[in-house]
mmCIF file of C-alpha atoms and ligand atoms in Angstrom:
data_model
loop_
_atom_site.group_PDB
_atom_site.id
_atom_site.type_symbol
_atom_site.label_atom_id
_atom_site.label_comp_id
_atom_site.label_asym_id
_atom_site.label_seq_id
_atom_site.Cartn_x
_atom_site.Cartn_y
_atom_site.Cartn_z
ATOM 1 C CA UNK A 1340 41.409 -36.636 -10.312
ATOM 2 C CA UNK A 1341 41.051 -32.844 -11.008
ATOM 3 C CA UNK A 1342 36.873 -33.599 -11.710
ATOM 4 C CA UNK A 1343 36.979 -35.949 -8.616
ATOM 5 C CA UNK A 1344 38.649 -33.070 -6.688
ATOM 6 C CA UNK A 1345 35.944 -30.878 -8.346
ATOM 7 C CA UNK A 1346 32.678 -33.507 -7.319
ATOM 8 C CA UNK A 1347 33.994 -33.306 -3.971
ATOM 9 C CA UNK A 1348 34.130 -28.979 -3.610
ATOM 10 C CA UNK A 1349 31.191 -29.163 -5.160
ATOM 11 C CA UNK A 1350 28.887 -31.794 -2.648
ATOM 12 C CA UNK A 1351 30.798 -30.154 0.247
ATOM 13 C CA UNK A 1352 30.518 -26.087 -0.299
ATOM 14 C CA UNK A 1353 26.553 -27.092 -2.178
ATOM 15 C CA UNK A 1354 24.154 -27.280 0.127
ATOM 16 C CA UNK A 1355 25.563 -24.234 2.536
ATOM 17 C CA UNK A 1356 25.344 -22.212 -1.461
ATOM 18 C CA UNK A 1357 21.688 -23.023 -1.821
ATOM 19 C CA UNK A 1358 21.122 -22.167 2.146
ATOM 20 C CA UNK A 1359 22.510 -18.215 1.192
ATOM 21 C CA UNK A 1360 20.937 -18.259 -1.824
ATOM 22 C CA UNK A 1361 17.818 -18.742 -0.227
ATOM 23 C CA UNK A 1362 18.383 -16.604 2.378
ATOM 24 C CA UNK A 1363 19.818 -13.721 0.364
ATOM 25 C CA UNK A 1364 16.681 -14.202 -2.103
ATOM 26 C CA UNK A 1365 13.913 -12.311 -0.773
ATOM 27 C CA UNK A 1366 11.441 -15.402 -1.805
ATOM 28 C CA UNK A 1367 11.421 -17.216 1.606
ATOM 29 C CA UNK A 1368 8.632 -19.137 0.798
ATOM 30 C CA UNK A 1369 10.335 -22.790 0.543
ATOM 31 C CA UNK A 1370 12.713 -21.923 3.295
ATOM 32 C CA UNK A 1371 11.594 -23.195 6.694
ATOM 33 C CA UNK A 1372 13.914 -24.058 9.936
ATOM 34 C CA UNK A 1373 13.535 -24.984 13.176
ATOM 35 C CA UNK A 1374 12.422 -22.174 15.670
ATOM 36 C CA UNK A 1375 12.923 -24.258 18.953
ATOM 37 C CA UNK A 1376 14.196 -22.427 21.659
ATOM 38 C CA UNK A 1377 17.805 -24.632 21.285
ATOM 39 C CA UNK A 1378 18.147 -22.769 17.746
ATOM 40 C CA UNK A 1379 17.434 -19.496 18.387
ATOM 41 C CA UNK A 1380 21.192 -18.043 18.278
ATOM 42 C CA UNK A 1381 20.299 -19.653 14.383
ATOM 43 C CA UNK A 1382 21.049 -16.399 12.291
ATOM 44 C CA UNK A 1383 18.670 -17.828 9.400
ATOM 45 C CA UNK A 1384 15.607 -17.177 11.813
ATOM 46 C CA UNK A 1385 16.740 -13.484 11.772
ATOM 47 C CA UNK A 1386 17.177 -13.681 8.227
ATOM 48 C CA UNK A 1387 13.559 -15.128 7.807
ATOM 49 C CA UNK A 1388 12.629 -12.439 10.018
ATOM 50 C CA UNK A 1389 13.900 -9.612 8.135
ATOM 51 C CA UNK A 1390 13.232 -10.961 4.566
ATOM 52 C CA UNK A 1391 10.031 -13.215 4.984
ATOM 53 C CA UNK A 1392 7.210 -11.334 2.851
ATOM 54 C CA UNK A 1393 4.037 -10.208 4.956
ATOM 55 C CA UNK A 1394 1.209 -12.124 4.436
ATOM 56 C CA UNK A 1395 -0.834 -10.622 7.274
ATOM 57 C CA UNK A 1396 -0.732 -8.462 10.136
ATOM 58 C CA UNK A 1397 -3.430 -8.484 12.854
ATOM 59 C CA UNK A 1398 -4.046 -7.063 16.438
ATOM 60 C CA UNK A 1399 -2.649 -9.079 19.131
ATOM 61 C CA UNK A 1400 -5.326 -8.424 21.219
ATOM 62 C CA UNK A 1401 -7.815 -10.087 18.610
ATOM 63 C CA UNK A 1402 -5.424 -13.357 17.976
ATOM 64 C CA UNK A 1403 -5.806 -13.555 21.677
ATOM 65 C CA UNK A 1404 -9.114 -13.475 22.565
ATOM 66 C CA UNK A 1405 -9.970 -15.626 19.422
ATOM 67 C CA UNK A 1406 -7.932 -18.130 20.909
ATOM 68 C CA UNK A 1407 -9.515 -17.880 24.491
ATOM 69 C CA UNK A 1408 -6.583 -16.874 25.929
ATOM 70 C CA UNK A 1409 -6.564 -13.828 28.481
ATOM 71 C CA UNK A 1410 -5.211 -10.201 27.499
ATOM 72 C CA UNK A 1411 -2.615 -8.127 29.720
ATOM 73 C CA UNK A 1412 -0.927 -5.647 27.876
ATOM 74 C CA UNK A 1413 -1.603 -2.162 26.525
ATOM 75 C CA UNK A 1414 1.288 -1.343 23.557
ATOM 76 C CA UNK A 1415 0.654 -1.575 19.859
ATOM 77 C CA UNK A 1416 1.302 -4.980 19.592
ATOM 78 C CA UNK A 1417 0.490 -7.247 16.145
ATOM 79 C CA UNK A 1418 0.981 -10.967 15.143
ATOM 80 C CA UNK A 1419 2.227 -10.982 11.655
ATOM 81 C CA UNK A 1420 2.067 -14.132 9.164
ATOM 82 C CA UNK A 1421 5.080 -14.355 7.092
ATOM 83 C CA UNK A 1422 5.003 -16.242 3.682
ATOM 84 C CA UNK A 1423 7.678 -18.590 4.906
ATOM 85 C CA UNK A 1424 4.860 -20.222 7.386
ATOM 86 C CA UNK A 1425 6.504 -18.300 10.370
ATOM 87 C CA UNK A 1426 4.742 -16.020 12.374
ATOM 88 C CA UNK A 1427 6.425 -13.243 14.022
ATOM 89 C CA UNK A 1428 5.322 -10.020 16.515
ATOM 90 C CA UNK A 1429 5.750 -6.700 15.578
ATOM 91 C CA UNK A 1430 5.558 -3.876 18.152
ATOM 92 C CA UNK A 1431 5.435 -0.255 17.142
ATOM 93 C CA UNK A 1432 5.857 2.459 19.524
ATOM 94 C CA UNK A 1433 5.490 6.632 19.314
ATOM 95 C CA UNK A 1434 9.129 8.160 17.867
ATOM 96 C CA UNK A 1435 9.990 9.871 20.723
ATOM 97 C CA UNK A 1436 9.367 5.689 22.643
ATOM 98 C CA UNK A 1437 11.406 4.335 20.097
ATOM 99 C CA UNK A 1438 14.427 3.558 22.812
ATOM 100 C CA UNK A 1439 11.764 0.728 23.509
ATOM 101 C CA UNK A 1440 12.070 -1.242 20.385
ATOM 102 C CA UNK A 1441 15.768 -1.073 20.471
ATOM 103 C CA UNK A 1442 15.966 -2.532 23.906
ATOM 104 C CA UNK A 1443 13.736 -5.605 22.601
ATOM 105 C CA UNK A 1444 16.800 -6.150 19.795
ATOM 106 C CA UNK A 1445 19.490 -5.571 22.741
ATOM 107 C CA UNK A 1446 17.579 -8.151 25.552
ATOM 108 C CA UNK A 1447 17.532 -10.479 22.928
ATOM 109 C CA UNK A 1448 21.492 -9.822 21.595
ATOM 110 C CA UNK A 1449 22.001 -10.398 25.472
ATOM 111 C CA UNK A 1450 20.932 -13.863 25.477
ATOM 112 C CA UNK A 1451 22.654 -14.810 22.377
ATOM 113 C CA UNK A 1452 25.848 -13.735 24.207
ATOM 114 C CA UNK A 1453 25.415 -15.134 27.729
ATOM 115 C CA UNK A 1454 23.689 -18.086 26.676
ATOM 116 C CA UNK A 1455 20.291 -17.543 28.590
ATOM 117 C CA UNK A 1456 17.412 -16.467 29.074
ATOM 118 C CA UNK A 1457 15.371 -17.689 26.201
ATOM 119 C CA UNK A 1458 14.705 -14.792 24.745
ATOM 120 C CA UNK A 1459 13.168 -15.128 21.044
ATOM 121 C CA UNK A 1460 14.824 -13.449 17.855
ATOM 122 C CA UNK A 1461 14.206 -10.224 17.693
ATOM 123 C CA UNK A 1462 14.886 -8.222 14.567
ATOM 124 C CA UNK A 1463 14.576 -3.941 14.066
ATOM 125 C CA UNK A 1464 11.690 -3.522 11.273
ATOM 126 C CA UNK A 1465 9.638 -1.112 9.474
ATOM 127 C CA UNK A 1466 5.972 -2.257 8.551
ATOM 128 C CA UNK A 1467 3.449 0.359 6.713
ATOM 129 C CA UNK A 1468 5.986 3.099 7.365
ATOM 130 C CA UNK A 1469 6.069 2.484 10.653
ATOM 131 C CA UNK A 1470 9.069 1.395 12.648
ATOM 132 C CA UNK A 1471 9.261 -1.106 15.381
ATOM 133 C CA UNK A 1472 10.862 -4.844 16.741
ATOM 134 C CA UNK A 1473 9.596 -7.917 15.026
ATOM 135 C CA UNK A 1474 9.820 -10.721 17.640
ATOM 136 C CA UNK A 1475 9.638 -14.814 16.136
ATOM 137 C CA UNK A 1476 5.972 -16.089 17.583
ATOM 138 C CA UNK A 1477 6.039 -18.561 20.312
ATOM 139 C CA UNK A 1478 3.158 -20.728 20.280
ATOM 140 C CA UNK A 1479 1.975 -22.273 23.221
ATOM 141 C CA UNK A 1480 -1.115 -23.577 24.786
ATOM 142 C CA UNK A 1481 -0.271 -22.653 27.991
ATOM 143 C CA UNK A 1482 -2.269 -19.834 28.965
ATOM 144 C CA UNK A 1483 0.329 -17.633 31.699
ATOM 145 C CA UNK A 1484 -2.349 -15.312 32.458
ATOM 146 C CA UNK A 1485 -4.316 -18.110 34.350
ATOM 147 C CA UNK A 1486 -2.660 -18.610 37.766
ATOM 148 C CA UNK A 1487 -3.181 -22.273 38.028
ATOM 149 C CA UNK A 1488 -1.956 -23.336 34.518
ATOM 150 C CA UNK A 1489 1.185 -21.202 34.958
ATOM 151 C CA UNK A 1490 2.194 -22.255 38.362
ATOM 152 C CA UNK A 1491 1.409 -26.078 37.406
ATOM 153 C CA UNK A 1492 3.504 -25.301 34.014
ATOM 154 C CA UNK A 1493 6.426 -23.824 35.992
ATOM 155 C CA UNK A 1494 7.220 -26.957 37.853
ATOM 156 C CA UNK A 1495 8.723 -28.652 34.883
ATOM 157 C CA UNK A 1496 11.120 -25.710 34.395
ATOM 158 C CA UNK A 1497 14.481 -26.288 35.098
ATOM 159 C CA UNK A 1498 16.644 -25.129 37.979
ATOM 160 C CA UNK A 1499 19.033 -23.570 35.672
ATOM 161 C CA UNK A 1500 16.375 -21.893 33.322
ATOM 162 C CA UNK A 1501 14.503 -20.513 36.652
ATOM 163 C CA UNK A 1502 17.524 -18.972 38.136
ATOM 164 C CA UNK A 1503 18.844 -18.248 34.877
ATOM 165 C CA UNK A 1504 15.747 -15.691 34.340
ATOM 166 C CA UNK A 1505 16.156 -13.973 37.177
ATOM 167 C CA UNK A 1506 19.355 -13.260 36.763
ATOM 168 C CA UNK A 1507 19.231 -11.781 33.373
ATOM 169 C CA UNK A 1508 16.350 -9.729 34.560
ATOM 170 C CA UNK A 1509 18.326 -8.521 37.576
ATOM 171 C CA UNK A 1510 22.139 -7.680 35.649
ATOM 172 C CA UNK A 1511 19.878 -5.959 32.448
ATOM 173 C CA UNK A 1512 17.425 -3.934 34.567
ATOM 174 C CA UNK A 1513 14.090 -5.813 33.634
ATOM 175 C CA UNK A 1514 11.604 -4.882 36.147
ATOM 176 C CA UNK A 1515 8.238 -5.379 34.377
ATOM 177 C CA UNK A 1516 8.274 -9.081 35.140
ATOM 178 C CA UNK A 1517 5.930 -11.802 36.200
ATOM 179 C CA UNK A 1518 3.494 -13.832 34.031
ATOM 180 C CA UNK A 1519 1.735 -11.350 32.012
ATOM 181 C CA UNK A 1520 5.661 -10.931 29.976
ATOM 182 C CA UNK A 1521 6.247 -14.888 30.314
ATOM 183 C CA UNK A 1522 5.547 -17.629 27.965
ATOM 184 C CA UNK A 1523 5.988 -21.053 28.914
ATOM 185 C CA UNK A 1524 6.349 -23.939 26.018
ATOM 186 C CA UNK A 1525 5.563 -27.339 26.738
ATOM 187 C CA UNK A 1526 8.390 -29.652 25.234
ATOM 188 C CA UNK A 1527 8.691 -33.457 25.770
ATOM 189 C CA UNK A 1528 11.029 -33.508 28.610
ATOM 190 C CA UNK A 1529 10.697 -30.195 30.120
ATOM 191 C CA UNK A 1530 9.440 -26.638 30.099
ATOM 192 C CA UNK A 1531 10.977 -23.503 28.798
ATOM 193 C CA UNK A 1532 10.257 -19.949 30.185
ATOM 194 C CA UNK A 1533 10.263 -17.349 27.762
ATOM 195 C CA UNK A 1534 10.999 -13.632 28.256
ATOM 196 C CA UNK A 1535 8.971 -11.167 26.065
ATOM 197 C CA UNK A 1536 8.370 -7.627 26.271
ATOM 198 C CA UNK A 1537 11.735 -6.519 27.551
ATOM 199 C CA UNK A 1538 11.728 -3.177 26.582
ATOM 200 C CA UNK A 1539 12.147 -2.217 29.983
ATOM 201 C CA UNK A 1540 15.678 -2.568 30.115
ATOM 202 C CA UNK A 1541 16.038 0.829 28.902
ATOM 203 C CA UNK A 1542 14.830 2.422 32.018
ATOM 204 C CA UNK A 1543 17.168 3.962 34.547
ATOM 205 C CA UNK A 1544 17.520 2.343 37.805
ATOM 206 C CA UNK A 1545 18.849 1.836 40.970
ATOM 207 C CA UNK A 1546 19.052 -1.930 42.640
ATOM 208 C CA UNK A 1547 20.380 -3.804 45.609
ATOM 209 C CA UNK A 1548 20.093 -7.599 45.012
ATOM 210 C CA UNK A 1549 17.597 -9.210 46.380
ATOM 211 C CA UNK A 1550 15.272 -6.022 46.804
ATOM 212 C CA UNK A 1551 12.867 -4.046 44.369
ATOM 213 C CA UNK A 1552 14.436 -1.616 41.908
ATOM 214 C CA UNK A 1553 13.947 2.019 41.884
ATOM 215 C CA UNK A 1554 12.863 2.961 38.608
ATOM 216 C CA UNK A 1555 13.051 6.341 36.651
ATOM 217 C CA UNK A 1556 9.720 7.480 36.919
ATOM 218 C CA UNK A 1557 10.308 11.330 36.142
ATOM 219 C CA UNK A 1558 13.178 13.727 35.135
ATOM 220 C CA UNK A 1559 12.482 17.562 35.749
ATOM 221 C CA UNK A 1560 14.893 20.043 36.651
ATOM 222 C CA UNK A 1561 13.038 22.042 39.113
ATOM 223 C CA UNK A 1562 13.667 19.100 41.441
ATOM 224 C CA UNK A 1563 16.825 20.429 42.026
ATOM 225 C CA UNK A 1564 18.083 17.904 44.663
ATOM 226 C CA UNK A 1565 21.933 19.116 44.432
ATOM 227 C CA UNK A 1566 22.800 15.303 45.313
ATOM 228 C CA UNK A 1567 24.880 14.348 42.350
ATOM 229 C CA UNK A 1568 27.851 13.550 45.243
ATOM 230 C CA UNK A 1569 25.475 11.512 47.011
ATOM 231 C CA UNK A 1570 24.811 7.769 46.395
ATOM 232 C CA UNK A 1571 21.207 6.480 46.356
ATOM 233 C CA UNK A 1572 19.317 6.747 49.540
ATOM 234 C CA UNK A 1573 17.806 3.578 49.644
ATOM 235 C CA UNK A 1574 17.154 3.704 53.130
ATOM 236 C CA UNK A 1575 15.233 7.179 52.550
ATOM 237 C CA UNK A 1576 12.312 5.980 50.410
ATOM 238 C CA UNK A 1577 8.931 7.290 51.018
ATOM 239 C CA UNK A 1578 5.303 6.090 50.795
ATOM 240 C CA UNK A 1579 2.162 7.611 50.076
ATOM 241 C CA UNK A 1580 -0.616 4.859 50.788
ATOM 242 C CA UNK A 1581 -3.424 4.536 47.894
ATOM 243 C CA UNK A 1582 -2.085 6.877 45.932
ATOM 244 C CA UNK A 1583 -4.037 9.405 43.929
ATOM 245 C CA UNK A 1584 -2.787 12.553 41.635
ATOM 246 C CA UNK A 1585 -4.547 14.285 44.262
ATOM 247 C CA UNK A 1586 -2.258 13.252 46.857
ATOM 248 C CA UNK A 1587 0.974 13.495 44.703
ATOM 249 C CA UNK A 1588 0.210 17.119 43.682
ATOM 250 C CA UNK A 1589 -0.200 17.947 47.427
ATOM 251 C CA UNK A 1590 3.789 16.466 47.944
ATOM 252 C CA UNK A 1591 5.592 18.046 45.109
ATOM 253 C CA UNK A 1592 2.923 20.997 43.793
ATOM 254 C CA UNK A 1593 4.972 23.395 41.111
ATOM 255 C CA UNK A 1594 8.044 20.918 41.228
ATOM 256 C CA UNK A 1595 6.608 18.671 39.269
ATOM 257 C CA UNK A 1596 5.066 20.225 35.875
ATOM 258 C CA UNK A 1597 1.905 19.795 34.802
ATOM 259 C CA UNK A 1598 2.611 17.590 32.083
ATOM 260 C CA UNK A 1599 3.614 14.969 34.660
ATOM 261 C CA UNK A 1600 0.456 14.578 36.901
ATOM 262 C CA UNK A 1601 -1.387 14.277 33.616
ATOM 263 C CA UNK A 1602 1.139 11.551 32.184
ATOM 264 C CA UNK A 1603 1.316 9.389 35.004
ATOM 265 C CA UNK A 1604 -1.359 6.929 36.130
ATOM 266 C CA UNK A 1605 -0.915 6.340 40.019
ATOM 267 C CA UNK A 1606 -2.255 2.378 40.881
ATOM 268 C CA UNK A 1607 -2.338 0.007 43.560
ATOM 269 C CA UNK A 1608 -2.071 0.219 47.391
ATOM 270 C CA UNK A 1609 1.573 1.797 47.866
ATOM 271 C CA UNK A 1610 3.812 4.078 45.734
ATOM 272 C CA UNK A 1611 7.149 3.895 47.268
ATOM 273 C CA UNK A 1612 9.476 6.494 45.713
ATOM 274 C CA UNK A 1613 12.445 8.629 46.145
ATOM 275 C CA UNK A 1614 13.743 12.032 45.094
ATOM 276 C CA UNK A 1615 17.473 11.705 43.580
ATOM 277 C CA UNK A 1616 19.550 13.440 40.838
ATOM 278 C CA UNK A 1617 16.795 15.548 39.971
ATOM 279 C CA UNK A 1618 14.357 12.628 39.498
ATOM 280 C CA UNK A 1619 11.529 10.745 41.130
ATOM 281 C CA UNK A 1620 12.356 6.660 41.495
ATOM 282 C CA UNK A 1621 9.462 4.477 42.095
ATOM 283 C CA UNK A 1622 9.586 1.390 43.748
ATOM 284 C CA UNK A 1623 7.258 -0.718 41.354
ATOM 285 C CA UNK A 1624 5.574 -3.659 43.279
ATOM 286 C CA UNK A 1625 6.597 -2.049 46.462
ATOM 287 C CA UNK A 1626 3.858 -3.727 48.824
ATOM 288 C CA UNK A 1627 2.778 -6.603 46.749
ATOM 289 C CA UNK A 1628 3.411 -9.687 48.667
ATOM 290 C CA UNK A 1629 2.822 -11.872 45.596
ATOM 291 C CA UNK A 1630 5.333 -10.558 43.498
ATOM 292 C CA UNK A 1631 8.389 -12.537 42.696
ATOM 293 C CA UNK A 1632 11.342 -10.998 42.954
ATOM 294 C CA UNK A 1633 14.304 -11.372 40.631
ATOM 295 C CA UNK A 1634 16.465 -13.130 43.122
ATOM 296 C CA UNK A 1635 17.668 -16.744 43.305
ATOM 297 C CA UNK A 1636 20.390 -18.050 45.673
ATOM 298 C CA UNK A 1637 21.696 -20.371 42.991
ATOM 299 C CA UNK A 1638 24.204 -19.510 39.898
ATOM 300 C CA UNK A 1639 24.734 -22.190 37.728
ATOM 301 C CA UNK A 1640 28.640 -22.211 36.937
ATOM 302 C CA UNK A 1641 28.173 -21.907 33.405
ATOM 303 C CA UNK A 1642 26.131 -18.510 34.105
ATOM 304 C CA UNK A 1643 28.377 -17.293 36.414
ATOM 305 C CA UNK A 1644 31.455 -17.342 33.270
ATOM 306 C CA UNK A 1645 28.834 -15.860 31.171
ATOM 307 C CA UNK A 1646 28.682 -13.224 33.770
ATOM 308 C CA UNK A 1647 32.092 -12.616 34.794
ATOM 309 C CA UNK A 1648 32.743 -12.248 30.818
ATOM 310 C CA UNK A 1649 30.523 -9.015 30.359
ATOM 311 C CA UNK A 1650 32.820 -6.043 29.799
ATOM 312 C CA UNK A 1651 31.816 -1.973 28.405
ATOM 313 C CA UNK A 1652 33.135 -3.764 24.693
ATOM 314 C CA UNK A 1653 30.679 -6.620 24.904
ATOM 315 C CA UNK A 1654 27.818 -4.345 26.548
ATOM 316 C CA UNK A 1655 28.368 -2.364 23.332
ATOM 317 C CA UNK A 1656 27.869 -4.938 20.825
ATOM 318 C CA UNK A 1657 24.660 -6.184 22.637
ATOM 319 C CA UNK A 1658 23.037 -2.066 22.267
ATOM 320 C CA UNK A 1659 24.643 -1.635 19.229
ATOM 321 C CA UNK A 1660 21.058 -1.429 17.208
ATOM 322 C CA UNK A 1661 20.351 1.538 19.911
ATOM 323 C CA UNK A 1662 23.515 3.580 19.295
ATOM 324 C CA UNK A 1663 22.315 7.071 19.429
ATOM 325 C CA UNK A 1664 19.693 6.743 21.590
ATOM 326 C CA UNK A 1665 19.408 9.023 24.364
ATOM 327 C CA UNK A 1666 19.475 6.023 27.009
ATOM 328 C CA UNK A 1667 22.811 4.570 25.851
ATOM 329 C CA UNK A 1668 25.030 6.507 27.846
ATOM 330 C CA UNK A 1669 28.509 5.033 29.368
ATOM 331 C CA UNK A 1670 26.496 5.357 33.094
ATOM 332 C CA UNK A 1671 23.703 3.248 31.682
ATOM 333 C CA UNK A 1672 26.401 0.542 30.293
ATOM 334 C CA UNK A 1673 28.053 0.966 33.786
ATOM 335 C CA UNK A 1674 24.898 0.250 36.102
ATOM 336 C CA UNK A 1675 24.493 -3.494 33.671
ATOM 337 C CA UNK A 1676 28.140 -4.064 34.903
ATOM 338 C CA UNK A 1677 27.453 -2.608 38.729
ATOM 339 C CA UNK A 1678 24.329 -5.039 38.830
ATOM 340 C CA UNK A 1679 26.516 -8.034 37.576
ATOM 341 C CA UNK A 1680 29.149 -7.108 40.304
ATOM 342 C CA UNK A 1681 26.606 -7.484 43.026
ATOM 343 C CA UNK A 1682 25.496 -11.051 41.479
ATOM 344 C CA UNK A 1683 28.941 -12.349 41.777
ATOM 345 C CA UNK A 1684 29.649 -10.383 45.413
ATOM 346 C CA UNK A 1685 26.666 -12.519 46.784
ATOM 347 C CA UNK A 1686 28.030 -15.729 45.827
ATOM 348 C CA UNK A 1687 31.420 -15.493 46.715
ATOM 349 C CA UNK A 1688 30.436 -14.110 49.873
ATOM 350 C CA UNK A 1689 28.218 -17.130 50.129
ATOM 351 C CA UNK A 1690 30.768 -19.414 48.931
ATOM 352 C CA UNK A 1691 32.726 -18.133 51.889
ATOM 353 C CA UNK A 1692 30.289 -18.148 54.576
HETATM 354 N N1 ADP B 3040 7.230 -13.834 20.784
HETATM 355 C C1 ADP B 3040 5.953 -13.869 21.242
HETATM 356 N N2 ADP B 3040 5.391 -15.102 20.679
HETATM 357 C C2 ADP B 3040 4.300 -14.814 21.362
HETATM 358 N N3 ADP B 3040 3.066 -14.524 21.866
HETATM 359 C C3 ADP B 3040 3.818 -12.906 22.300
HETATM 360 C C4 ADP B 3040 5.072 -13.042 22.127
HETATM 361 N N4 ADP B 3040 5.364 -11.337 21.935
HETATM 362 C C5 ADP B 3040 4.287 -11.109 22.716
HETATM 363 N N5 ADP B 3040 3.656 -12.062 22.714
HETATM 364 C C6 ADP B 3040 2.009 -11.825 23.187
HETATM 365 O O1 ADP B 3040 1.442 -10.238 22.809
HETATM 366 C C7 ADP B 3040 1.334 -9.931 24.016
HETATM 367 C C8 ADP B 3040 1.510 -8.432 24.350
HETATM 368 O O2 ADP B 3040 3.100 -8.427 24.492
HETATM 369 P P1 ADP B 3040 3.949 -7.679 25.253
HETATM 370 O O3 ADP B 3040 5.602 -7.394 24.421
HETATM 371 O O4 ADP B 3040 3.712 -8.214 26.591
HETATM 372 O O5 ADP B 3040 3.578 -6.059 24.726
HETATM 373 P P2 ADP B 3040 3.342 -4.896 25.801
HETATM 374 O O6 ADP B 3040 4.729 -4.193 25.866
HETATM 375 O O7 ADP B 3040 2.078 -3.806 25.421
HETATM 376 O O8 ADP B 3040 3.190 -5.263 27.151
HETATM 377 C C9 ADP B 3040 1.951 -10.787 25.273
HETATM 378 O O9 ADP B 3040 0.945 -10.712 26.563
HETATM 379 C C10 ADP B 3040 1.595 -11.877 24.660
HETATM 380 O O10 ADP B 3040 0.229 -12.420 24.594
HETATM 381 MG MG1 MG B 3041 3.963 -6.605 28.403
#
């Protein structure tokens, strides 16, 4: 009898023990798992990213060009081949911009908690003495930067996925959106929208649901706005047509340091901005009629429940990796909850009308 019990115990627990041994062992070469988006909550993928041996690292630009794909990014991004047959994307940043890497990880953590959108598993790592984020590479044959291919592939994305992506972008403050930061994975029955490059969620911003956000571009004590007690002046935004450094310098002069004029590039037909709390806030994409707003009129029921479940304690867990980073203030977390409240209020009012 004893031996039968032992045998059952052995059979029941053996596979998971082997799995653990494999994950704990840094040699992951025989260990391969399903990396379909439905499986992205699986901790084993994180283990693969953290412990897989690096076989090769090459610039992402080189890889995209070798597949005949368009290139539209300017960060330090590398395609990494791991010994378990998986690939990953390594993004490294100058030390003063390391918040961007933590934000990538936090965005993935948020997607795990909420259950949306599809963000590839992401961890912090150090490769060749350089710190950064490492994200599961998603193989896709759709080039998002070819408008016809992108638009055609979007038609087979579910209404829930489409709404969820926009709601995530709005609530978590991802303003750097569009085809350049979206992958489309074709599947048998539907296409998946994959949100990559979520580092911009660490930028402070003010926004009203249904409008473009004002993102903090530059902070300077010299601005002396003395308006801490006032709400954000959405309706007092200024516009500069065809902005150039010269035009901006004419307006702000010594109120902004030389450093600012050297660093910031001005582009596009319109520069729409607000000066508030000693900072310059830019409304990116203002005047761009083709830009797709992070707004939806459809709130899936499960999404409503997930959003209702957000609170300060949950957000602290989501952003645990970024503890100690300057952007992670109680005020920053509160703005996420405020945007969540805006969404829920919008849909409550809609239901009543
Ligand atoms: N997880 C991923 N899977 C597949 N390709 C990716 C992934 N992340 C990034 N890429 C590719 O690398 C490019 C640059 O990455 P991105 O995160 O947008 O960098 P940047 O911050 O410089 O804009 C993307 O346009 C895309 O082609
Ligand atoms: Mg990008």
